[in-house]
Amino acid sequence: MQCNVCEFGCEINEYSKGRCGTYICTGDTIVQDPDIGYLGAYPVSIETIPLLHYYPSGKFLQVFGTGCNFQCSGCVARLLASGKSFNLSYLTPAQVIVKALQQECLGIVSTLNEPAANYYLFRDLAVQAKEKGLLIGCSTNCYFTDEILTNFGQLVDFVNVGIKGYSDKSYKTFGALSSAPVFRNISRLFEMGVHVETSVVYSRGNEDDIIKVAKAVSNISPAIPVQVMRFIPFGEAPIELEPSIGEAENLCTVLREHVNYVYLFNSPGTELLNTSCPECGSLLAEREFYGPMGSRLVKPWISYTCNCGNSVQVKGTTATKSFNEEGFMGGYRISRAFGMVHAVLTCLGILDDCKLMDIWGKISDTETLMQVHHMIQQPYSYLEFIRLIAEKANVPEKGEELVSFIHKRLEFVHNLAAENNNHKVYYCMGSPLFALNAGRMENNLVTFSGGMSINKQLQKEGKPGVNVSPSFINEHNPDTIFISGFLSRPLDEFYGLCQQYGIHTDAVKQQRVYAVPPSWDFGSPRWILGLMYIADKMHSGNSGIDLKKEADKLYLQFYGMPFEEATPNRSFHRPSSGIWPRYVMRCTHA
């Protein structure tokens, strides 16, 4: 039988569950695979989804399942999108509803995987949610058929539509045939009264296509927000596709000529998360970076109407109290936790997807994830994280091999630390004005190396950090500045911003600003290389550490390849984009 959920129209039979891998045929009816359910349900602030013009700061229950009809390079949830059947515990729609009510959420939002892959499951969830007075929505690529969209539009209150591009060529890259159904469906949903926001990924080279996206959205309504997601290369995607934050900000300026509200994500410190009046330019809502693809209101909305009389299209009242997620909870941070587990397993030689998901199932409860969140923030406690994952994977010997490798180098750096006790360091992410939280691993690496992290003076916390003023940096006058290896910025842009903001510390004057290599300071066991990198820079290259030699040892021992052959991207688990690993074990018990 032919599936009518999305435009692919897959044939579902005894041999095929479709592109999504989640549908089966029973008699003359296509139904959801009964083994499929929701893998997680966590309370979040709506801005972390992200939706910025819908019940600001509202508390929603985020859910996700498995399966997707698209095949996107650099997907942040590759295994969830794969549609494979894993031996995990699933939540039913009824159980999700109970959790939403217990957590006093305004509604439920489906993210991470595509709801078209779980359409009948999502339909049941939406019906039950509405019966209980809960709002319901999702993030979606919106490739539904016209027939299904009519029903879908009656189910949902809000959507964030991920647009892959304007041209048909951009959709063929992801396995689809045309962009037309997406823009047709956005228009239909908007006409049906569904609250619509859009997001589009900006990778270097697709600027013209994104401008055409903005024009197409504007033709539907210039009031529909356009969220620009600066491409962060995970998976096999090369790092050359990642535009700088400055390049992304320049593109957003162009897009604002066509739509009223343009926002920039994956770019710590940018001012383009704020809402300004499209008529007079007055600042109406101020936000800051709050984890992968998320934001947080710094100050609550006072009014949706500007002093000039122009009204901003925001639906729903602003929550009087902002909900702040703990640990890995909220938005796409759960995918980062997954990536960290994946990173350790890769070093332990476990490349089987099903084994990965099996171990994830053992540690993905809220209590264990909170425990993991604390473990990964300190060098020695990270060793316990390795032991935990190795134990769950039944490879304790391999775990001890990795622990021993890291411990030996910790002792070496510890012996150097006494020489750096007056060296002041500032650690930022992306922008000189976005400071990493005092308790994060990166700042603890500085302290472990004997440095004085000025970030430790910060009282306020966010995820993964907070905006600071130029005066904070100047007053503490760091000797060295490090830029995070997770979300970075080219040094020429960084120095340019320092000049623009009036940051004139010794680190800037003496050009002692360093961009840590990708995934060398957080998320992966490669942080041990980051620690040695930090210690060496604080010693002005006279630490006695041969970083190239140390990198070769780690890469050869735990990745089976020399460091010089690696072409790194932002992935936690992959040491190199492209062909690594040479021999990948696929799921053996799906």
XYZ file of C-alpha atoms in Angstrom, residues 29-585:
557
model
C -4.458 -0.359 6.448
C -1.159 1.407 7.138
C -0.527 1.852 10.850
C 2.250 2.978 13.157
C 4.722 0.273 14.061
C 3.392 -0.835 17.489
C 6.956 -0.988 18.829
C 7.335 2.774 18.326
C 6.654 5.321 21.081
C 8.198 8.409 22.612
C 11.767 7.978 23.853
C 11.878 10.947 26.187
C 9.741 13.657 27.782
C 11.388 16.625 29.499
C 10.009 20.017 30.586
C 11.538 22.930 28.663
C 11.163 26.639 28.071
C 9.561 27.276 24.682
C 12.524 29.428 23.565
C 14.769 26.351 23.572
C 12.694 24.623 20.872
C 13.035 27.409 19.606
C 9.833 29.429 19.314
C 10.181 33.114 20.103
C 6.735 34.584 19.399
C 4.629 31.987 21.208
C 3.817 32.060 24.930
C 7.231 33.587 25.811
C 9.066 31.726 28.592
C 6.234 29.205 28.695
C 6.914 25.752 30.110
C 6.235 22.905 27.660
C 6.924 19.186 27.707
C 9.385 18.244 24.971
C 8.943 14.752 23.514
C 10.766 12.863 20.781
C 10.564 9.521 19.073
C 12.411 7.854 16.231
C 12.269 8.122 12.452
C 12.475 10.775 9.731
C 11.581 11.013 6.057
C 14.627 13.199 5.258
C 18.312 12.289 5.235
C 20.221 15.392 6.288
C 23.987 15.741 6.445
C 25.189 16.759 9.897
C 21.883 15.821 11.561
C 22.037 16.447 15.333
C 19.874 13.387 15.951
C 21.126 10.902 13.351
C 20.180 7.721 15.196
C 16.771 9.039 16.210
C 16.170 9.998 12.600
C 17.263 6.590 11.342
C 13.964 4.945 12.260
C 15.685 1.806 13.547
C 13.916 -0.253 16.149
C 15.997 -0.248 19.314
C 15.490 -2.198 22.522
C 14.421 0.840 24.524
C 11.500 1.756 26.743
C 8.891 3.901 25.027
C 6.231 6.229 26.411
C 2.661 6.061 25.169
C 0.697 9.254 24.411
C -1.316 8.689 27.608
C 1.890 8.534 29.673
C 3.168 11.719 28.016
C -0.075 13.507 28.929
C 0.309 12.456 32.561
C 3.856 13.818 32.646
C 2.767 17.136 31.102
C 0.039 17.594 33.687
C 2.277 16.552 36.584
C 4.925 19.061 35.466
C 2.262 21.802 35.097
C 3.220 22.418 31.457
C 1.211 24.657 29.129
C 1.502 22.088 26.392
C 3.560 19.492 24.560
C 6.017 19.915 21.690
C 7.529 17.169 19.528
C 11.149 17.739 18.449
C 14.400 16.022 17.393
C 12.761 13.546 15.035
C 10.185 14.244 12.315
C 6.502 13.948 13.377
C 5.631 12.736 9.860
C 7.476 9.562 10.833
C 5.183 9.188 13.864
C 2.059 10.769 12.403
C -0.511 8.375 13.873
C 1.267 8.377 17.230
C 1.417 12.191 17.174
C -2.254 12.368 16.152
C -3.236 10.312 19.207
C -1.067 12.520 21.410
C -2.591 15.712 19.991
C -6.176 14.520 20.465
C -5.518 13.542 24.079
C -3.648 16.803 24.736
C -6.550 18.909 23.524
C -8.959 16.908 25.686
C -6.876 17.947 28.704
C -6.622 21.597 27.648
C -2.953 21.345 26.658
C -1.410 23.168 23.708
C 0.275 20.940 21.123
C 2.889 21.600 18.444
C 6.101 20.388 16.872
C 9.219 21.055 14.860
C 8.739 19.636 11.379
C 10.100 19.666 7.830
C 6.439 20.010 6.771
C 6.650 17.677 3.787
C 3.099 16.426 4.401
C 0.696 15.643 1.599
C -2.092 18.153 1.045
C -4.591 15.568 2.317
C -2.808 14.933 5.607
C -2.003 18.606 6.157
C -5.715 19.411 6.439
C -5.964 17.045 9.405
C -2.549 18.009 10.774
C -3.490 21.704 10.798
C -6.542 20.921 12.904
C -4.404 19.014 15.400
C -1.634 21.545 16.102
C -1.574 24.966 17.735
C 1.977 25.881 16.695
C 4.834 24.674 14.500
C 8.423 25.517 13.742
C 8.970 24.548 10.106
C 12.543 23.634 9.211
C 13.033 24.858 5.632
C 15.912 23.179 3.802
C 16.167 25.843 1.116
C 14.185 27.488 -1.667
C 15.402 25.591 -4.692
C 14.374 22.070 -5.621
C 18.102 21.297 -5.723
C 18.411 22.030 -2.009
C 15.682 19.479 -1.270
C 17.150 16.837 -3.556
C 20.252 16.966 -1.337
C 18.099 15.603 1.486
C 16.345 13.011 -0.640
C 13.202 15.011 -1.466
C 12.100 16.120 -4.920
C 10.876 19.674 -4.492
C 10.517 22.576 -2.054
C 7.013 23.404 -3.323
C 5.062 21.237 -0.823
C 6.807 22.924 2.104
C 5.909 26.482 1.103
C 2.403 25.343 0.142
C 1.979 23.807 3.591
C 3.367 26.829 5.452
C 0.830 28.998 3.638
C -2.006 26.604 4.432
C -1.107 26.344 8.127
C -0.848 30.111 8.420
C -4.266 30.534 6.806
C -5.707 27.929 9.198
C -4.628 30.040 12.183
C -1.762 27.839 13.315
C 1.115 29.828 14.828
C 3.997 29.390 12.385
C 7.686 30.123 12.820
C 10.331 29.018 10.354
C 13.956 27.994 10.588
C 16.558 27.606 7.858
C 20.105 26.260 8.059
C 22.809 28.564 6.721
C 25.883 26.778 5.454
C 28.608 28.601 3.582
C 27.700 28.984 -0.085
C 23.893 28.884 0.170
C 23.369 32.596 0.881
C 21.350 33.296 -2.280
C 19.045 30.378 -1.608
C 18.327 31.597 1.938
C 17.491 35.072 0.667
C 14.954 33.423 -1.653
C 13.543 31.537 1.356
C 13.011 34.837 3.178
C 11.280 36.313 0.143
C 9.000 33.265 -0.152
C 8.091 33.432 3.558
C 7.438 37.165 3.203
C 5.008 36.467 0.363
C 2.991 34.376 2.833
C 3.416 36.943 5.625
C 6.373 39.192 6.548
C 5.326 38.702 10.195
C 6.362 35.023 10.203
C 9.683 34.822 12.093
C 12.673 33.426 10.210
C 15.248 31.707 12.419
C 18.672 31.318 10.824
C 20.521 28.276 12.161
C 24.233 28.758 11.553
C 25.396 25.355 10.294
C 27.510 23.453 12.811
C 29.200 20.494 11.066
C 28.585 17.255 12.908
C 28.644 13.773 11.402
C 30.522 13.635 8.120
C 30.066 17.305 7.191
C 33.360 19.193 6.586
C 34.136 22.178 8.776
C 34.538 24.384 5.697
C 30.734 24.483 5.429
C 30.478 26.327 8.748
C 30.033 30.080 8.223
C 31.521 32.392 10.807
C 29.200 34.197 13.202
C 30.095 37.447 11.473
C 29.145 36.055 8.070
C 25.828 34.835 9.500
C 25.102 38.232 11.062
C 25.728 39.939 7.723
C 23.301 37.580 5.988
C 20.632 38.239 8.622
C 20.918 41.961 7.945
C 20.063 41.268 4.303
C 17.137 39.014 5.258
C 15.602 41.784 7.368
C 14.967 43.677 4.155
C 12.340 41.050 3.345
C 10.821 39.801 6.637
C 10.105 41.636 9.875
C 11.725 39.252 12.334
C 15.037 37.478 11.703
C 16.890 35.654 14.467
C 20.324 34.022 14.510
C 21.054 30.817 16.417
C 24.180 28.752 17.181
C 25.979 32.073 17.598
C 26.799 32.928 21.243
C 26.900 36.643 22.003
C 25.029 37.785 18.912
C 22.505 40.588 19.319
C 20.371 38.993 16.618
C 18.426 36.946 19.158
C 16.672 40.153 20.232
C 13.332 41.392 18.929
C 13.311 44.911 17.542
C 10.361 46.887 16.239
C 10.349 46.584 12.431
C 8.969 50.131 12.176
C 11.241 52.205 14.426
C 13.991 49.753 15.469
C 13.347 49.998 19.227
C 14.478 47.032 21.323
C 11.397 45.125 22.493
C 12.732 41.817 23.824
C 16.284 40.913 24.803
C 17.549 37.330 24.677
C 20.814 35.492 25.059
C 22.221 32.225 23.738
C 20.931 29.270 25.744
C 22.404 26.046 24.453
C 22.298 24.452 20.997
C 19.628 26.149 18.891
C 18.063 27.758 21.963
C 17.672 31.158 23.602
C 16.423 32.669 26.840
C 14.635 35.934 27.572
C 16.905 38.187 29.598
C 14.001 40.461 30.448
C 10.329 39.514 30.093
C 8.149 41.208 27.504
C 6.429 44.262 29.006
C 4.128 44.792 26.044
C 3.751 43.396 22.540
C 3.123 46.941 21.310
C 6.015 49.322 20.672
C 5.971 52.927 21.873
C 5.614 53.936 18.224
C 2.267 52.114 18.130
C 3.370 49.128 16.059
C 2.204 45.736 17.359
C 4.466 42.691 17.321
C 2.766 39.439 16.334
C 3.219 37.360 19.505
C 0.622 34.771 20.500
C -0.100 33.990 24.147
C 0.824 35.662 27.400
C 4.371 35.830 28.746
C 5.027 33.568 31.725
C 5.505 35.548 34.931
C 8.314 33.205 35.940
C 10.851 31.840 33.473
C 11.461 28.090 33.570
C 15.141 27.119 33.606
C 16.096 23.569 32.695
C 18.722 21.742 34.719
C 21.661 19.781 33.361
C 21.162 18.385 29.874
C 17.418 19.004 29.841
C 15.811 21.296 27.317
C 15.713 21.724 23.579
C 18.593 20.094 21.747
C 20.913 19.774 24.752
C 19.745 16.199 25.152
C 21.444 15.500 21.807
C 24.701 16.863 23.238
C 24.458 14.455 26.170
C 23.897 11.646 23.675
C 26.952 12.829 21.736
C 29.138 12.702 24.839
C 28.148 9.113 25.548
C 28.807 8.323 21.886
C 32.239 9.959 22.147
C 33.358 7.722 25.014
C 31.987 4.578 23.363
C 33.894 5.404 20.182
C 37.147 5.561 22.152
C 36.235 2.206 23.678
C 35.933 0.719 20.200
C 32.145 0.369 20.245
C 30.757 1.462 16.867
C 27.587 -0.618 16.733
C 24.563 1.705 16.610
C 22.334 -0.713 18.508
C 24.914 -1.098 21.262
C 25.099 2.686 21.511
C 21.321 2.986 21.845
C 21.222 0.132 24.344
C 23.708 1.942 26.599
C 21.901 5.243 26.101
C 18.741 3.556 27.347
C 20.561 2.609 30.546
C 21.634 6.157 31.421
C 18.984 8.406 29.822
C 16.752 8.750 32.880
C 16.739 12.225 34.401
C 18.597 11.223 37.582
C 21.490 9.537 35.749
C 21.757 12.375 33.205
C 22.081 14.849 36.071
C 24.809 12.654 37.538
C 26.583 12.608 34.168
C 26.213 16.384 33.851
C 28.206 16.834 37.064
C 30.757 14.135 36.208
C 31.866 15.764 32.956
C 32.717 19.134 34.516
C 35.944 18.180 36.321
C 39.016 16.340 34.959
C 39.134 13.607 37.596
C 35.373 13.112 37.845
C 35.281 12.717 34.040
C 37.293 9.544 34.577
C 34.342 8.221 36.586
C 32.084 9.047 33.637
C 34.310 6.880 31.437
C 34.117 4.066 33.975
C 30.322 4.390 34.133
C 29.944 4.085 30.359
C 32.502 1.262 30.161
C 30.610 -0.623 32.874
C 27.270 -0.207 31.059
C 28.978 -1.425 27.866
C 30.572 -4.406 29.646
C 34.087 -3.345 28.602
C 35.682 -2.219 31.906
C 39.198 -3.122 30.708
C 38.910 -0.780 27.719
C 37.560 1.868 30.056
C 40.598 1.572 32.292
C 42.880 1.828 29.257
C 41.349 5.212 28.383
C 41.340 6.307 32.020
C 45.033 5.404 32.360
C 45.935 7.369 29.217
C 44.180 10.494 30.486
C 45.345 10.117 34.110
C 49.001 10.006 33.121
C 48.697 13.331 31.309
C 46.663 14.858 34.115
C 49.550 14.171 36.463
C 52.009 15.816 34.067
C 49.911 18.989 33.783
C 49.294 18.995 37.535
C 53.050 19.202 38.097
C 53.209 22.223 35.796
C 50.339 24.008 37.511
C 52.319 25.635 40.313
C 54.140 27.809 37.768
C 50.914 29.477 36.555
C 49.210 30.563 39.752
C 49.130 34.263 38.794
C 48.126 33.795 35.156
C 44.643 35.234 34.548
C 42.490 33.604 31.863
C 39.149 34.478 30.290
C 37.177 31.734 28.522
C 34.468 32.693 26.048
C 32.355 31.083 23.357
C 31.859 32.688 19.959
C 31.860 36.296 21.111
C 34.190 38.130 23.503
C 31.051 39.121 25.411
C 29.733 35.580 25.949
C 31.463 34.102 29.005
C 31.344 30.397 29.768
C 29.857 29.466 33.139
C 32.292 29.370 36.048
C 31.679 25.701 36.781
C 32.062 24.352 33.238
C 34.818 21.952 32.227
C 36.658 24.561 30.148
C 37.193 26.866 33.118
C 38.113 23.909 35.304
C 40.796 22.971 32.768
C 42.236 26.452 33.246
C 42.208 26.070 37.017
C 43.715 22.591 36.806
C 46.550 24.064 34.727
C 47.218 26.534 37.532
C 45.562 29.551 35.934
C 43.135 32.007 37.515
C 39.871 31.917 35.576
C 38.203 35.324 35.743
C 34.961 33.514 34.812
C 34.910 32.247 38.385
C 33.904 35.794 39.392
C 30.572 35.498 37.568
C 27.494 35.160 39.785
C 24.912 34.671 37.044
C 24.626 31.403 35.106
C 23.063 30.351 31.826
C 23.515 27.468 29.403
C 26.406 27.294 28.589
C 27.225 30.817 29.716
C 26.052 34.408 29.933
C 26.542 37.756 28.260
C 28.990 40.064 30.055
C 30.005 43.690 29.598
C 33.338 44.895 28.168
C 34.040 46.476 31.558
C 33.943 43.060 33.249
C 36.693 41.820 30.932
C 38.763 45.007 31.123
C 38.578 45.236 34.917
C 39.871 41.696 35.351
C 42.453 42.167 32.563
C 43.178 38.550 31.557
C 46.671 37.604 30.356
C 45.209 35.010 27.967
C 41.823 34.506 26.317
C 40.590 31.151 25.029
C 37.712 30.735 22.589
C 35.727 27.527 23.008
C 36.327 24.711 20.557
C 32.584 23.986 20.411
C 31.165 27.216 18.943
C 34.103 29.327 17.877
C 34.832 32.486 15.892
C 37.771 33.285 13.576
C 40.479 35.300 15.306
C 40.269 38.202 12.856
C 36.564 38.638 13.657
C 37.283 38.253 17.365
C 39.958 40.963 17.430
C 37.675 43.188 15.372
C 34.918 42.817 17.967
C 37.352 43.555 20.787
C 38.187 46.835 19.069
C 34.497 47.576 18.480
C 33.573 46.885 22.127
C 36.610 48.683 23.563
C 38.208 45.571 25.065
C 41.869 46.425 25.640
C 43.196 43.760 27.984
C 46.783 42.510 27.991
C 45.618 39.373 26.188
C 44.289 41.479 23.305
C 47.228 43.873 23.199
C 49.761 41.023 23.178
C 47.633 38.902 20.821
C 47.306 36.087 23.306
C 43.843 35.025 22.128
C 43.619 31.363 21.106
C 40.859 29.341 19.444
C 40.914 25.853 20.957
C 40.720 23.101 18.277
C 37.216 21.634 17.755
C 36.034 19.285 20.535
C 39.336 19.554 22.385
C 37.940 21.218 25.475
C 34.452 19.794 25.953
C 32.221 16.881 24.978
C 34.853 14.315 24.061
C 37.756 12.529 25.793
C 39.886 14.686 23.499
C 39.586 17.344 26.201
C 42.851 15.917 27.544
C 44.505 17.388 24.435
C 42.712 20.651 25.161
C 44.098 20.649 28.694
C 47.629 20.252 27.355
C 46.931 22.938 24.718
C 45.779 25.353 27.446
C 48.748 24.571 29.701
C 51.178 25.023 26.802
C 49.704 28.401 25.784
C 49.829 29.608 29.373
C 53.544 28.673 29.347
C 54.061 30.528 26.057
C 54.941 27.270 24.314
C 57.615 26.340 26.865
C 55.695 23.674 28.763
C 57.670 20.753 27.380
C 54.488 19.343 25.870
C 54.790 18.018 22.315
C 51.139 18.465 21.394
C 51.475 16.913 17.934
C 53.065 13.804 19.448
C 50.407 13.567 22.161
C 47.596 13.950 19.620
C 49.114 11.183 17.490
C 49.235 8.850 20.488
C 45.589 9.451 21.375
C 44.308 9.231 17.799
C 46.255 6.063 17.012
C 45.392 4.303 20.254
C 41.704 5.163 20.425
C 40.653 6.046 16.872
C 42.975 3.870 14.805
C 44.287 6.750 12.699
C 47.170 9.240 12.915
C 46.279 12.768 13.941
C 47.737 14.246 10.763
C 45.107 12.420 8.689
C 42.212 13.852 10.689
C 40.028 16.580 9.230
C 38.070 17.563 12.346
C 34.628 19.104 12.552
C 32.467 19.895 15.608
C 31.478 16.274 16.247
C 32.121 14.897 19.718
C 32.490 11.276 18.701
C 34.153 11.544 15.285
C 37.860 12.506 15.277
C 37.542 13.312 11.580
C 34.893 14.099 8.998
C 34.774 12.142 5.760
C 35.641 8.468 5.604
C 36.339 7.749 9.307
C 35.809 5.152 10.675
C 37.040 2.894 7.903
C 34.976 -0.024 9.094
C 31.707 0.896 10.822
C 29.686 -1.819 12.531
